[in-house]
PDB file of C-alpha atoms and ligand atoms in Angstrom:
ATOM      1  CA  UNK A   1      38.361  73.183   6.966  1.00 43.00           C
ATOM      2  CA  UNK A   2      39.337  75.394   4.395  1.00 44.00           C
ATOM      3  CA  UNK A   3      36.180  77.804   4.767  1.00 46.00           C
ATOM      4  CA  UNK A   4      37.456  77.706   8.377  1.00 42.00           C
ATOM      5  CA  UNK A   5      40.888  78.813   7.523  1.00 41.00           C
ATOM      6  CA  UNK A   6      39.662  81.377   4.603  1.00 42.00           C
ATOM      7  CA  UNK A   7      37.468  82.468   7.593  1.00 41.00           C
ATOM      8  CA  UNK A   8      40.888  83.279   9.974  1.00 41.00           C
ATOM      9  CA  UNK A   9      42.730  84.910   6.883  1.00 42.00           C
ATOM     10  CA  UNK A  10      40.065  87.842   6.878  1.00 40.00           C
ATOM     11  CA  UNK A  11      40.224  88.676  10.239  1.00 39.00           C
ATOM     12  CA  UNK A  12      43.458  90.267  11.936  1.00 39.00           C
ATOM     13  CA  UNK A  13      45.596  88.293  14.286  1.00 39.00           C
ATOM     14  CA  UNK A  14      46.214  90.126  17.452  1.00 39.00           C
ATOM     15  CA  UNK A  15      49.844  89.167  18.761  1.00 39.00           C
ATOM     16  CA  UNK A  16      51.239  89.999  22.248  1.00 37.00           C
ATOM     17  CA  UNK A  17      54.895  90.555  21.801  1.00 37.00           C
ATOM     18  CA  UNK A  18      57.616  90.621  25.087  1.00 39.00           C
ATOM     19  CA  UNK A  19      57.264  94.356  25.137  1.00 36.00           C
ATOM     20  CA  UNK A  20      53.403  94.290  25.352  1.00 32.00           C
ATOM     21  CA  UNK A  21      52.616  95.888  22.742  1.00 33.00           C
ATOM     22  CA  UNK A  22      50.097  94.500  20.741  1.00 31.00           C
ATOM     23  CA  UNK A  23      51.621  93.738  17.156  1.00 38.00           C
ATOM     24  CA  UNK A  24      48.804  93.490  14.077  1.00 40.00           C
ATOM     25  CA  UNK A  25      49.339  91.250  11.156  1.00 49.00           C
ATOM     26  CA  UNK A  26      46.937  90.069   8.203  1.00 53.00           C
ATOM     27  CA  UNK A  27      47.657  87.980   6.413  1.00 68.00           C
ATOM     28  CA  UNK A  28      45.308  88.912   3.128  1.00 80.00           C
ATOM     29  CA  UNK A  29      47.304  87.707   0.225  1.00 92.00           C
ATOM     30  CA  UNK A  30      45.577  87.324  -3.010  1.00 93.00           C
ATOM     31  CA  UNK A  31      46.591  83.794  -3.950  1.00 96.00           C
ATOM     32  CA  UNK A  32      48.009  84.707  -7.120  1.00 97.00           C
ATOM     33  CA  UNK A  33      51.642  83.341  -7.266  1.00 97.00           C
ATOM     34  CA  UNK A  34      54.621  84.600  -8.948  1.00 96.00           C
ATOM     35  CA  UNK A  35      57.761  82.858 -10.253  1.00 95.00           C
ATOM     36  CA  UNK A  36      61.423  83.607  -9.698  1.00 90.00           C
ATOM     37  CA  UNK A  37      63.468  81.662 -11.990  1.00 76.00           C
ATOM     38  CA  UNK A  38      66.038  79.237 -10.954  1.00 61.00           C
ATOM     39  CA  UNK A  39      68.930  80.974 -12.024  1.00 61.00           C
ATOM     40  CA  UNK A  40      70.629  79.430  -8.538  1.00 70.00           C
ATOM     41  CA  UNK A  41      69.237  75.889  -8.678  1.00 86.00           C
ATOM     42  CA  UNK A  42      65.917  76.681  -7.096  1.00 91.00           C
ATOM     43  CA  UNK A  43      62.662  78.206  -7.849  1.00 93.00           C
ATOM     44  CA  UNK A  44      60.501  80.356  -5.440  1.00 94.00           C
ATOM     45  CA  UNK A  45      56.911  80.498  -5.577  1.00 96.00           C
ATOM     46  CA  UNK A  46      55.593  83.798  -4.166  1.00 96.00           C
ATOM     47  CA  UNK A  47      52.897  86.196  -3.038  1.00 97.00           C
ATOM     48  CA  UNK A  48      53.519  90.005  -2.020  1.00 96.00           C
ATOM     49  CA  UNK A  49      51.271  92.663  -0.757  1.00 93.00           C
ATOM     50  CA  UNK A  50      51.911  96.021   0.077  1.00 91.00           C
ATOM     51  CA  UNK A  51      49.837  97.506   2.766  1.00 87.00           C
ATOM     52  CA  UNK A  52      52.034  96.463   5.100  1.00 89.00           C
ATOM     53  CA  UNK A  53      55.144  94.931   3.009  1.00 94.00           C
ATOM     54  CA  UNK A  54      55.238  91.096   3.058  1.00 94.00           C
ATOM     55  CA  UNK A  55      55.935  87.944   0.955  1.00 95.00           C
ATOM     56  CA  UNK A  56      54.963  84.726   1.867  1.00 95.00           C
ATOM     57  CA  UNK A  57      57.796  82.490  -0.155  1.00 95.00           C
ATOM     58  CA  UNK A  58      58.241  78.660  -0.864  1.00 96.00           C
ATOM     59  CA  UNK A  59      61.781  78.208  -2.683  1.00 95.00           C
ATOM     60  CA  UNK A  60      62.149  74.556  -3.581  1.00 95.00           C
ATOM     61  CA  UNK A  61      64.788  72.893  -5.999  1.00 94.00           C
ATOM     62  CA  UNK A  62      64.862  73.258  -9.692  1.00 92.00           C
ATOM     63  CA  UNK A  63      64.755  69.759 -10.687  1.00 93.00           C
ATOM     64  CA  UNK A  64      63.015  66.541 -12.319  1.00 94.00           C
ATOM     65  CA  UNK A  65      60.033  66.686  -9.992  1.00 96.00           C
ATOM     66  CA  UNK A  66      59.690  70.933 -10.729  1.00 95.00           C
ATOM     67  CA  UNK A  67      59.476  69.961 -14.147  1.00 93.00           C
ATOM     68  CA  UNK A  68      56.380  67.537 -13.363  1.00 96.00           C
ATOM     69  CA  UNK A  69      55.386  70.262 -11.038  1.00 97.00           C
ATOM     70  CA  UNK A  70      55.556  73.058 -14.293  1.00 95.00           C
ATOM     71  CA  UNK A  71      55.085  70.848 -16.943  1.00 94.00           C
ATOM     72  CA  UNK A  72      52.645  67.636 -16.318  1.00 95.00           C
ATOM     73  CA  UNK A  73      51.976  64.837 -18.621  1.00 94.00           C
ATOM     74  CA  UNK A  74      48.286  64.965 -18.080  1.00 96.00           C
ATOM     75  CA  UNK A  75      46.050  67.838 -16.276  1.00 96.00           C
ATOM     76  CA  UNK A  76      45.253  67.493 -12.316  1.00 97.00           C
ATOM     77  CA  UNK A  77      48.523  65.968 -11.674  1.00 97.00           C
ATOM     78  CA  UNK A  78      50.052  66.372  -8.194  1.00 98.00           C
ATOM     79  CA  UNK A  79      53.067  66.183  -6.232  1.00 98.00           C
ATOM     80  CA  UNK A  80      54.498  66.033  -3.181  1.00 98.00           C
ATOM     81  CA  UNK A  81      57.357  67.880  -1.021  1.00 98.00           C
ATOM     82  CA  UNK A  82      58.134  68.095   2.728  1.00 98.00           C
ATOM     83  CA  UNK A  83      59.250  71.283   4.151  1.00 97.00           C
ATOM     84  CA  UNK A  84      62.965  70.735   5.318  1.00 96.00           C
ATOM     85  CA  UNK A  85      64.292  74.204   6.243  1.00 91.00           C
ATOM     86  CA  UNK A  86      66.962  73.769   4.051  1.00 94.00           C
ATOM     87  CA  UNK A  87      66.396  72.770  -0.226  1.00 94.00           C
ATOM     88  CA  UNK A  88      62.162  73.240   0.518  1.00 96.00           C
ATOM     89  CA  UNK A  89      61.329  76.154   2.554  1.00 96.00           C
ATOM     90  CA  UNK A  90      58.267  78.438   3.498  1.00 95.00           C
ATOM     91  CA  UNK A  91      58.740  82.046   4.841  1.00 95.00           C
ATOM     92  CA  UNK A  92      56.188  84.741   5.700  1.00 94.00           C
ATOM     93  CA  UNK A  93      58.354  87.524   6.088  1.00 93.00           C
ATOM     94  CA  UNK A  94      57.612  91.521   6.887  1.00 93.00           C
ATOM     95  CA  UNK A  95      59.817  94.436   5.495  1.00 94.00           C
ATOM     96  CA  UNK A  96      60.789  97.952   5.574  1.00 93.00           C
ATOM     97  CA  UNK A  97      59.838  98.670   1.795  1.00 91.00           C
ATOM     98  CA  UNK A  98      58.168  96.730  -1.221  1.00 91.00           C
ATOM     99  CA  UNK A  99      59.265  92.759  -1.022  1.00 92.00           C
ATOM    100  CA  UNK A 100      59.144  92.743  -4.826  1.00 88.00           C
ATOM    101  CA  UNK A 101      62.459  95.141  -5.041  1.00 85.00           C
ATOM    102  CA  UNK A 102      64.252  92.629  -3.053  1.00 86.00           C
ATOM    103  CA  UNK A 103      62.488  89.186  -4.270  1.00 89.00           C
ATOM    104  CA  UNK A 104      64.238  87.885  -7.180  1.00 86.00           C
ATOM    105  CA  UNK A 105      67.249  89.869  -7.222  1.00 82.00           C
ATOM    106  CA  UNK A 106      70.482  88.839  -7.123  1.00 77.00           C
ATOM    107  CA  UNK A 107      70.916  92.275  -5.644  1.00 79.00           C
ATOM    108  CA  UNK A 108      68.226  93.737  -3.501  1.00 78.00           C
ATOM    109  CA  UNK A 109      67.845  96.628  -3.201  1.00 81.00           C
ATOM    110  CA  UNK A 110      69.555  97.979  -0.189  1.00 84.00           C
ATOM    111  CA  UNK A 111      66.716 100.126   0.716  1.00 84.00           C
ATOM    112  CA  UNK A 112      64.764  96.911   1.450  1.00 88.00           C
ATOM    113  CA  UNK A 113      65.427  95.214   4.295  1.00 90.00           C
ATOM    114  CA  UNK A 114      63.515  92.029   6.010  1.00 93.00           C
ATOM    115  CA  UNK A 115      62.185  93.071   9.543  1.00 94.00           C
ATOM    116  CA  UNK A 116      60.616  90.042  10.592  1.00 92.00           C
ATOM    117  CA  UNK A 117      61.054  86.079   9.108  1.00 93.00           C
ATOM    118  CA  UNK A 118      58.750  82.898  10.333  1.00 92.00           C
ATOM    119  CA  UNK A 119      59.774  79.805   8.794  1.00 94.00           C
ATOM    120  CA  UNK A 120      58.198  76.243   9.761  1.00 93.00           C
ATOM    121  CA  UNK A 121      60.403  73.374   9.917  1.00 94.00           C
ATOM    122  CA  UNK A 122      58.184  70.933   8.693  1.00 95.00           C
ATOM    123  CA  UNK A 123      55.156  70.767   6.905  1.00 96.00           C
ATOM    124  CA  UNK A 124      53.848  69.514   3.423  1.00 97.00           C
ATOM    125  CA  UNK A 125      53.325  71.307   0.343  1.00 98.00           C
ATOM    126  CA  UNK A 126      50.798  69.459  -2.336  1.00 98.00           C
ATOM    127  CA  UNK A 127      51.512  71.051  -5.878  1.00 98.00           C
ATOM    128  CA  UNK A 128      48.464  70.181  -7.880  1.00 98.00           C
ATOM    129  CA  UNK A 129      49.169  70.974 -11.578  1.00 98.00           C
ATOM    130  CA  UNK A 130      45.886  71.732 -14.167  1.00 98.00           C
ATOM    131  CA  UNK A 131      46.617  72.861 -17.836  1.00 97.00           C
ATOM    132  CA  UNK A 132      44.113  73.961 -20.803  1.00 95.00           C
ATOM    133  CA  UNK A 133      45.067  74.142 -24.736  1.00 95.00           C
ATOM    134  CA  UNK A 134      43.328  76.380 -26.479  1.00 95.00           C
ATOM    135  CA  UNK A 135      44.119  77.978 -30.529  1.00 96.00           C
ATOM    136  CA  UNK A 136      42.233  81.332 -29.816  1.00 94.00           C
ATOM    137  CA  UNK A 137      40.716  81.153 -32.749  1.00 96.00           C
ATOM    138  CA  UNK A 138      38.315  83.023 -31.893  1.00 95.00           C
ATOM    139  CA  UNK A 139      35.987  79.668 -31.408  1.00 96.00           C
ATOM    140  CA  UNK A 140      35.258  79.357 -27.479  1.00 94.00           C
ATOM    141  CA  UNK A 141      36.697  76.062 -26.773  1.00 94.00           C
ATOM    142  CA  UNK A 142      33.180  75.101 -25.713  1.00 94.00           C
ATOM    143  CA  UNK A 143      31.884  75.442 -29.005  1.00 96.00           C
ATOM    144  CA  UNK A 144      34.364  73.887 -30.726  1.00 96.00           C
ATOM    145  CA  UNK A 145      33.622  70.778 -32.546  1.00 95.00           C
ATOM    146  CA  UNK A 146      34.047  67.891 -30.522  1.00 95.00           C
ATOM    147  CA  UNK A 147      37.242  65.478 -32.981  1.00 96.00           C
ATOM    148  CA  UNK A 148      39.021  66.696 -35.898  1.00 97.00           C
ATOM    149  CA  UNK A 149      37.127  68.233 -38.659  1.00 97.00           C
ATOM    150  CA  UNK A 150      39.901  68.160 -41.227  1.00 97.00           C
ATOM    151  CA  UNK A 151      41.495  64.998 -40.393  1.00 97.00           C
ATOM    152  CA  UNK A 152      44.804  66.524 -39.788  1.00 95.00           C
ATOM    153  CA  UNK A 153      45.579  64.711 -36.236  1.00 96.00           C
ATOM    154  CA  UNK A 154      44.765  67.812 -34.470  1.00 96.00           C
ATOM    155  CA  UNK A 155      41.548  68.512 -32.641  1.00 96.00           C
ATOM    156  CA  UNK A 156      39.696  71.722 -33.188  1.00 97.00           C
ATOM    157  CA  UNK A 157      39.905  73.402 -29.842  1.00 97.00           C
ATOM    158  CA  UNK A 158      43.894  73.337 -30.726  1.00 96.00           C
ATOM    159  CA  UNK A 159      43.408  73.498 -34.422  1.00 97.00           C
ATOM    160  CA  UNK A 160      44.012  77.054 -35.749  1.00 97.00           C
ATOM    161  CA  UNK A 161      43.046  75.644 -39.202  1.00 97.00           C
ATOM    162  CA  UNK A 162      39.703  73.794 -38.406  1.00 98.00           C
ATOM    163  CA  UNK A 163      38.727  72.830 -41.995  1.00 97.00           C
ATOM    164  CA  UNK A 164      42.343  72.585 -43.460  1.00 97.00           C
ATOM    165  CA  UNK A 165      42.147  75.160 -46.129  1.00 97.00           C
ATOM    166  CA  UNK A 166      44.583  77.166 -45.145  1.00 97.00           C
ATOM    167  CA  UNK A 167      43.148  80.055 -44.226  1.00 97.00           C
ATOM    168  CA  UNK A 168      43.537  80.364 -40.148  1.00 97.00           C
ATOM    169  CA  UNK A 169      39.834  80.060 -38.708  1.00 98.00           C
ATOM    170  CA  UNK A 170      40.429  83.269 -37.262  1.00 97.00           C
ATOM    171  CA  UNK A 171      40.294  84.654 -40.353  1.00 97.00           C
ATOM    172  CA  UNK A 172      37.539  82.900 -41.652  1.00 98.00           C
ATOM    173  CA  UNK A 173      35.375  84.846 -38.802  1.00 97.00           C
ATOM    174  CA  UNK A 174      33.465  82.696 -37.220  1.00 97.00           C
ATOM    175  CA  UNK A 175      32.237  84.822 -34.654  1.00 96.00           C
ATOM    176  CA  UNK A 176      32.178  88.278 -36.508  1.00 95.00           C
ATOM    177  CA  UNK A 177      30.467  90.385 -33.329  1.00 95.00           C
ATOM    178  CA  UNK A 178      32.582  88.586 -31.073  1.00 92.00           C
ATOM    179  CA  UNK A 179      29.773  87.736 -29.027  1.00 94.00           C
ATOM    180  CA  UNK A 180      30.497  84.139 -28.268  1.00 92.00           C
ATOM    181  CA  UNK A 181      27.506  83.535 -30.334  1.00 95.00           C
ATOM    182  CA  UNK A 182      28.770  81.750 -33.519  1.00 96.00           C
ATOM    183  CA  UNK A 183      25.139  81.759 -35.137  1.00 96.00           C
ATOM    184  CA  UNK A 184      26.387  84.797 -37.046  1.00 96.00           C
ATOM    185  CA  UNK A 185      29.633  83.209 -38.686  1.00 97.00           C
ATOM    186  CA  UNK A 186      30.877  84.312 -42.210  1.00 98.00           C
ATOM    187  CA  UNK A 187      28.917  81.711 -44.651  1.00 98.00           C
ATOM    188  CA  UNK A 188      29.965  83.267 -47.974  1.00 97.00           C
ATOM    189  CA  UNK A 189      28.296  80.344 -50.248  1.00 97.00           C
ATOM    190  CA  UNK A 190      25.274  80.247 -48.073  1.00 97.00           C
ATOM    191  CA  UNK A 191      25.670  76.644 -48.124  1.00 97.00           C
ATOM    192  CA  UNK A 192      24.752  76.318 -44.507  1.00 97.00           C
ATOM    193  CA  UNK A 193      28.696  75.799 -43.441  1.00 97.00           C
ATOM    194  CA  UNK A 194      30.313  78.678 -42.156  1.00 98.00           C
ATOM    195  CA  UNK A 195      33.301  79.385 -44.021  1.00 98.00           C
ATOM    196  CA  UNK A 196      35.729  78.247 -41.125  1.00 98.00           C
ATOM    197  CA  UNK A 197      34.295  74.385 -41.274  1.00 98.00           C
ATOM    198  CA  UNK A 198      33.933  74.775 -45.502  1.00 98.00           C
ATOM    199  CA  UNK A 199      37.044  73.805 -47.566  1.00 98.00           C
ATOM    200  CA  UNK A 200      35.433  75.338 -50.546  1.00 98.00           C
ATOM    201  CA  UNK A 201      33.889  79.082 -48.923  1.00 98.00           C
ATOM    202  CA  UNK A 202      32.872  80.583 -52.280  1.00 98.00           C
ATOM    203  CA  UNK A 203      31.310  77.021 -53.690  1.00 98.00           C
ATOM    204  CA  UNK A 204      32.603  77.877 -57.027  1.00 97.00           C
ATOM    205  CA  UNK A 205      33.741  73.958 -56.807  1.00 98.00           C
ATOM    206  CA  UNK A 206      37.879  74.394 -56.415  1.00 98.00           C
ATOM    207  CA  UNK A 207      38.978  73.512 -52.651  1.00 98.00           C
ATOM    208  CA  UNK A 208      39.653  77.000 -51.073  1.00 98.00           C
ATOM    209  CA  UNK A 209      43.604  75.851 -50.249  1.00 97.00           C
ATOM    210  CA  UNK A 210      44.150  75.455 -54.339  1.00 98.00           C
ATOM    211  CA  UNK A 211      43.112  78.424 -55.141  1.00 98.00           C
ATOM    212  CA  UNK A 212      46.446  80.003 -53.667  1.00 97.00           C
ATOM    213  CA  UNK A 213      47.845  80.974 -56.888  1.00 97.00           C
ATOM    214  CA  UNK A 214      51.453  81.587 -55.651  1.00 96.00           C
ATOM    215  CA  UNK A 215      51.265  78.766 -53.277  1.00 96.00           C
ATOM    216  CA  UNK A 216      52.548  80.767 -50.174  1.00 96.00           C
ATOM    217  CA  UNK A 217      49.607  79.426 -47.915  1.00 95.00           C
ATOM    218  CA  UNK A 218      48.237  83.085 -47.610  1.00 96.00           C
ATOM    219  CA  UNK A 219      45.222  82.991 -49.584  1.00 97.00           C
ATOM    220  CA  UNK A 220      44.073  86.811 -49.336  1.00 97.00           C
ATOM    221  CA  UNK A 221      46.895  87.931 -51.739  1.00 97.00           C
ATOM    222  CA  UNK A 222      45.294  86.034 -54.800  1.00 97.00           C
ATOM    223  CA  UNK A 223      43.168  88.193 -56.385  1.00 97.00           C
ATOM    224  CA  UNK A 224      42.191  87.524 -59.932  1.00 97.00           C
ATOM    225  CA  UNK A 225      42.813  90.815 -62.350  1.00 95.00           C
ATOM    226  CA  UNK A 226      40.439  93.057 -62.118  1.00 95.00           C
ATOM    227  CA  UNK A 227      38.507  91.401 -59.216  1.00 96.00           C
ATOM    228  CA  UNK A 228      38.492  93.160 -55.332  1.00 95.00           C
ATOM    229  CA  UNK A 229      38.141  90.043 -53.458  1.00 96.00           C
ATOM    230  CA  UNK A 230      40.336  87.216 -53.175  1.00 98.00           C
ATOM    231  CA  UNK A 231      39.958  83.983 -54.857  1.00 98.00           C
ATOM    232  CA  UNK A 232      38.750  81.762 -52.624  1.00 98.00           C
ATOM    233  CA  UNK A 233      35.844  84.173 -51.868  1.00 98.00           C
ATOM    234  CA  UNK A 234      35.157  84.962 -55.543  1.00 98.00           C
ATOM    235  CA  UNK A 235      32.713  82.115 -56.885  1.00 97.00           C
ATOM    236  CA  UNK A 236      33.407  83.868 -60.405  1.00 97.00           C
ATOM    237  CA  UNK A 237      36.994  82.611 -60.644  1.00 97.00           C
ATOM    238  CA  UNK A 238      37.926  78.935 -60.004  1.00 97.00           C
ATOM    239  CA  UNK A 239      41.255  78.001 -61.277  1.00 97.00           C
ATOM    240  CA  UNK A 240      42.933  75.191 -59.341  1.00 97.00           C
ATOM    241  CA  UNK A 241      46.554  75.687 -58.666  1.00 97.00           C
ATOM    242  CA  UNK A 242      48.922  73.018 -57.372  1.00 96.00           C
ATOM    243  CA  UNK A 243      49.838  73.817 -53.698  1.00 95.00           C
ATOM    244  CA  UNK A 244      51.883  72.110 -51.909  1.00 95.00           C
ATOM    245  CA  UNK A 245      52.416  74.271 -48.729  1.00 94.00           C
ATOM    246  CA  UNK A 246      50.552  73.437 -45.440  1.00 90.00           C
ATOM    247  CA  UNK A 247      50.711  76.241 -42.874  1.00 87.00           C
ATOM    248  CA  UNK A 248      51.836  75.027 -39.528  1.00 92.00           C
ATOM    249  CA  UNK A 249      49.207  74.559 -36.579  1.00 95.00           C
ATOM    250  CA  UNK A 250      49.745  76.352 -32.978  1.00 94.00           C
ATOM    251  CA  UNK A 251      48.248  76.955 -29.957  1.00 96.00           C
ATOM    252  CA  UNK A 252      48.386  78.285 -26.371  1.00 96.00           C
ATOM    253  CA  UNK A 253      48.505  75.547 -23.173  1.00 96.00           C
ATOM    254  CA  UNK A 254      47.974  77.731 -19.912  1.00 97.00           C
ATOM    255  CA  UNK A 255      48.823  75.619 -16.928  1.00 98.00           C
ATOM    256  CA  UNK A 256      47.600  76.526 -13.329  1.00 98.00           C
ATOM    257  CA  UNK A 257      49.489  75.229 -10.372  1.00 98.00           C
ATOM    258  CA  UNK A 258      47.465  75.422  -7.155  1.00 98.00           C
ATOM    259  CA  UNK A 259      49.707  75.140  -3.982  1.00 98.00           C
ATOM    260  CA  UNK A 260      48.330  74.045  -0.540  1.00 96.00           C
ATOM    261  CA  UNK A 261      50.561  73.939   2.441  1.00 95.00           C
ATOM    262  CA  UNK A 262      49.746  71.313   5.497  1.00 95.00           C
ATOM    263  CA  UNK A 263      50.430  71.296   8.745  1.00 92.00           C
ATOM    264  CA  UNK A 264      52.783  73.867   9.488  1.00 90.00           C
ATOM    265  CA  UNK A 265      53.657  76.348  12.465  1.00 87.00           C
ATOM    266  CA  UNK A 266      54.803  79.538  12.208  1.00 83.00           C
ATOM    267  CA  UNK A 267      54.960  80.299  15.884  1.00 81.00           C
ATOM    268  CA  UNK A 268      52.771  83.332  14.702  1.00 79.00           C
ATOM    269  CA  UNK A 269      49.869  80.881  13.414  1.00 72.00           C
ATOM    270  CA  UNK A 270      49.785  76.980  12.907  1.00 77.00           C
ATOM    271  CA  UNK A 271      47.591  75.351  10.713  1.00 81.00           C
ATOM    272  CA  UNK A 272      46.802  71.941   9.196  1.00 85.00           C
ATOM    273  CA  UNK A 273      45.821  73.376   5.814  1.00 87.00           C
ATOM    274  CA  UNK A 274      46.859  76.612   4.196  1.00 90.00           C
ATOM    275  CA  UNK A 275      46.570  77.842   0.648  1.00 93.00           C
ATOM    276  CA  UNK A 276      49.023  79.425  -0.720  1.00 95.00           C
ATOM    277  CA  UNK A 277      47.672  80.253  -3.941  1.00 97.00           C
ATOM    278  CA  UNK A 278      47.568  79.553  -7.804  1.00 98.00           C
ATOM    279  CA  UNK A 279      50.635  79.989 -10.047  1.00 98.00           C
ATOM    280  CA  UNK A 280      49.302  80.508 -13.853  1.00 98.00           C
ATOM    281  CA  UNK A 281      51.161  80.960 -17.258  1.00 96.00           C
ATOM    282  CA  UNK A 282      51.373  80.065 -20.793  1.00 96.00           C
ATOM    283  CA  UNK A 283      53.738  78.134 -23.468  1.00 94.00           C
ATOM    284  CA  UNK A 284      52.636  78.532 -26.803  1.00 94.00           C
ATOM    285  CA  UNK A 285      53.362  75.146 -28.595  1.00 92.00           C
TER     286      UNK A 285
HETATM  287 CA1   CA B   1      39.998  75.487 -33.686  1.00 56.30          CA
HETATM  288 CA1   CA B   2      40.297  77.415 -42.374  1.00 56.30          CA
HETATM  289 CA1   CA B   3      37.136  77.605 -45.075  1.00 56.30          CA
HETATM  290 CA1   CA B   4      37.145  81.072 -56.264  1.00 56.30          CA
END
């Protein structure tokens, strides 16, 4: 069904209006949603294109079940709403100039007017709401070790500290060519453990995080007199320092919210299954 309906999208619908002339519309939207805020109570999901000007809108209410819809418990979640005409709505509307001057504004611009507006009265909308964490650590989340390398409650893929020494694995360069190839990560002991799953990366036998003389959690700023490398990568100095700081951990959850419309009519085109498209975006935690 929904290779069917992808099928209609791509061609043009041909419309007889009274007049007779014959009126062209396409309805090639690229399925990637935007977000207006809910500064009046409601949010509206939306999708513009310009070539002609049109929006295809769904304004719902900003409340407990938008927050499931935004902000789920667990990945794949999904809710339902029924299209109502009045707090859940769907429009595909036409204007004279670009929709996204007069979407979202408390005052459109006046230039902008709406020519034509279809609106179903009923119909379904099925929210289904995915999310990802990932630290950007530069480790692919793929090749991240699968638990908790330093113990800290946090798995890697969201742990920007994978070993716990303080030093951000970012920093540690696990990936130096940024390849996605991590067969090349900084080993400075040679030990065999790349420096960003080794709590001691010069093997000079103090833990990497105590050797932060001035116990500010940045480790590169502790360089031994005389020396051009920092501590923790300089196997000829090992004094132990006592460090109490522990840098905080964060990371990046990107949520997608994939939108599918059912049975509604338009009087231009009805359809039992219509995609609107995916809404994406980030909160870094
Ligand atoms: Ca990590
Ligand atoms: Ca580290
Ligand atoms: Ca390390
Ligand atoms: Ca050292």
């Amino acid at each position: 069904m929904r290779s069917l309906l992808v099928l209609l999208l791509s061609y043009s619908f041909f419309l007889s209006c009274d007049d007779g002339d014959v009126l062209n519309v396409q309805l090639e939207f690229d399925q990637n949603l935007s977000r207006c805020n809910g500064t009046t109570g409601s949010y509206i999901l939306y999708d513009t294109r310009e070539d002609p000007f049109e929006s295809l809108t769904l304004l719902f209410p900003n409340n407990a079940q938008a927050q499931s819809i935004f902000n789920p418990e667990n990945s794949g979640a999904t809710e339902m709403m029924s299209i109502n005409g009045n707090t859940v709505r769907f429009n595909y509307r036409t204007y004279s100039g670009d929709p996204n001057d007069y979407l979202c504004k408390d005052i459109p611009d006046e230039n902008v007017s709406v020519i034509q507006n279809y609106e179903p009265q009923s119909g379904t909308v099925i929210f289904t709401s995915t999310f990802e964490d990932d630290d950007k650590d530069g480790v692919p989340n793929a090749l991240e070790f699968d638990g908790d390398t330093d113990g800290d409650g946090i798995e890697d893929y969201k742990d920007n500290d994978d070993d716990g020494d303080n030093v951000p694995t970012l920093n540690e360069r696990p990936d130096p060519n940024d390849d996605g190839d991590l067969s090349d990560a900084q080993d400075t002991d040679a030990d065999g453990t790349p420096d960003y799953l080794d709590t001691d990366d010069d093997g000079d036998g103090t833990l990497t995080r105590l050797e932060d003389a001035n116990n500010n959690g940045n480790l590169f700023d502790d360089i031994a007199t005389g020396a051009s490398v920092a501590r923790f990568l300089d196997d000829t100095v090992n004094n132990s320092y006592a460090v109490t700081v522990t840098k905080p951990n964060a990371y990046t959850r990107t949520f997608k919210i994939f939108v599918i419309l059912e049975d509604i009519d338009l009087s231009v085109f009805a359809t039992d299954n219509f995609i609107l498209g995916t809404y994406e975006y980030s909160i870094n935690f």
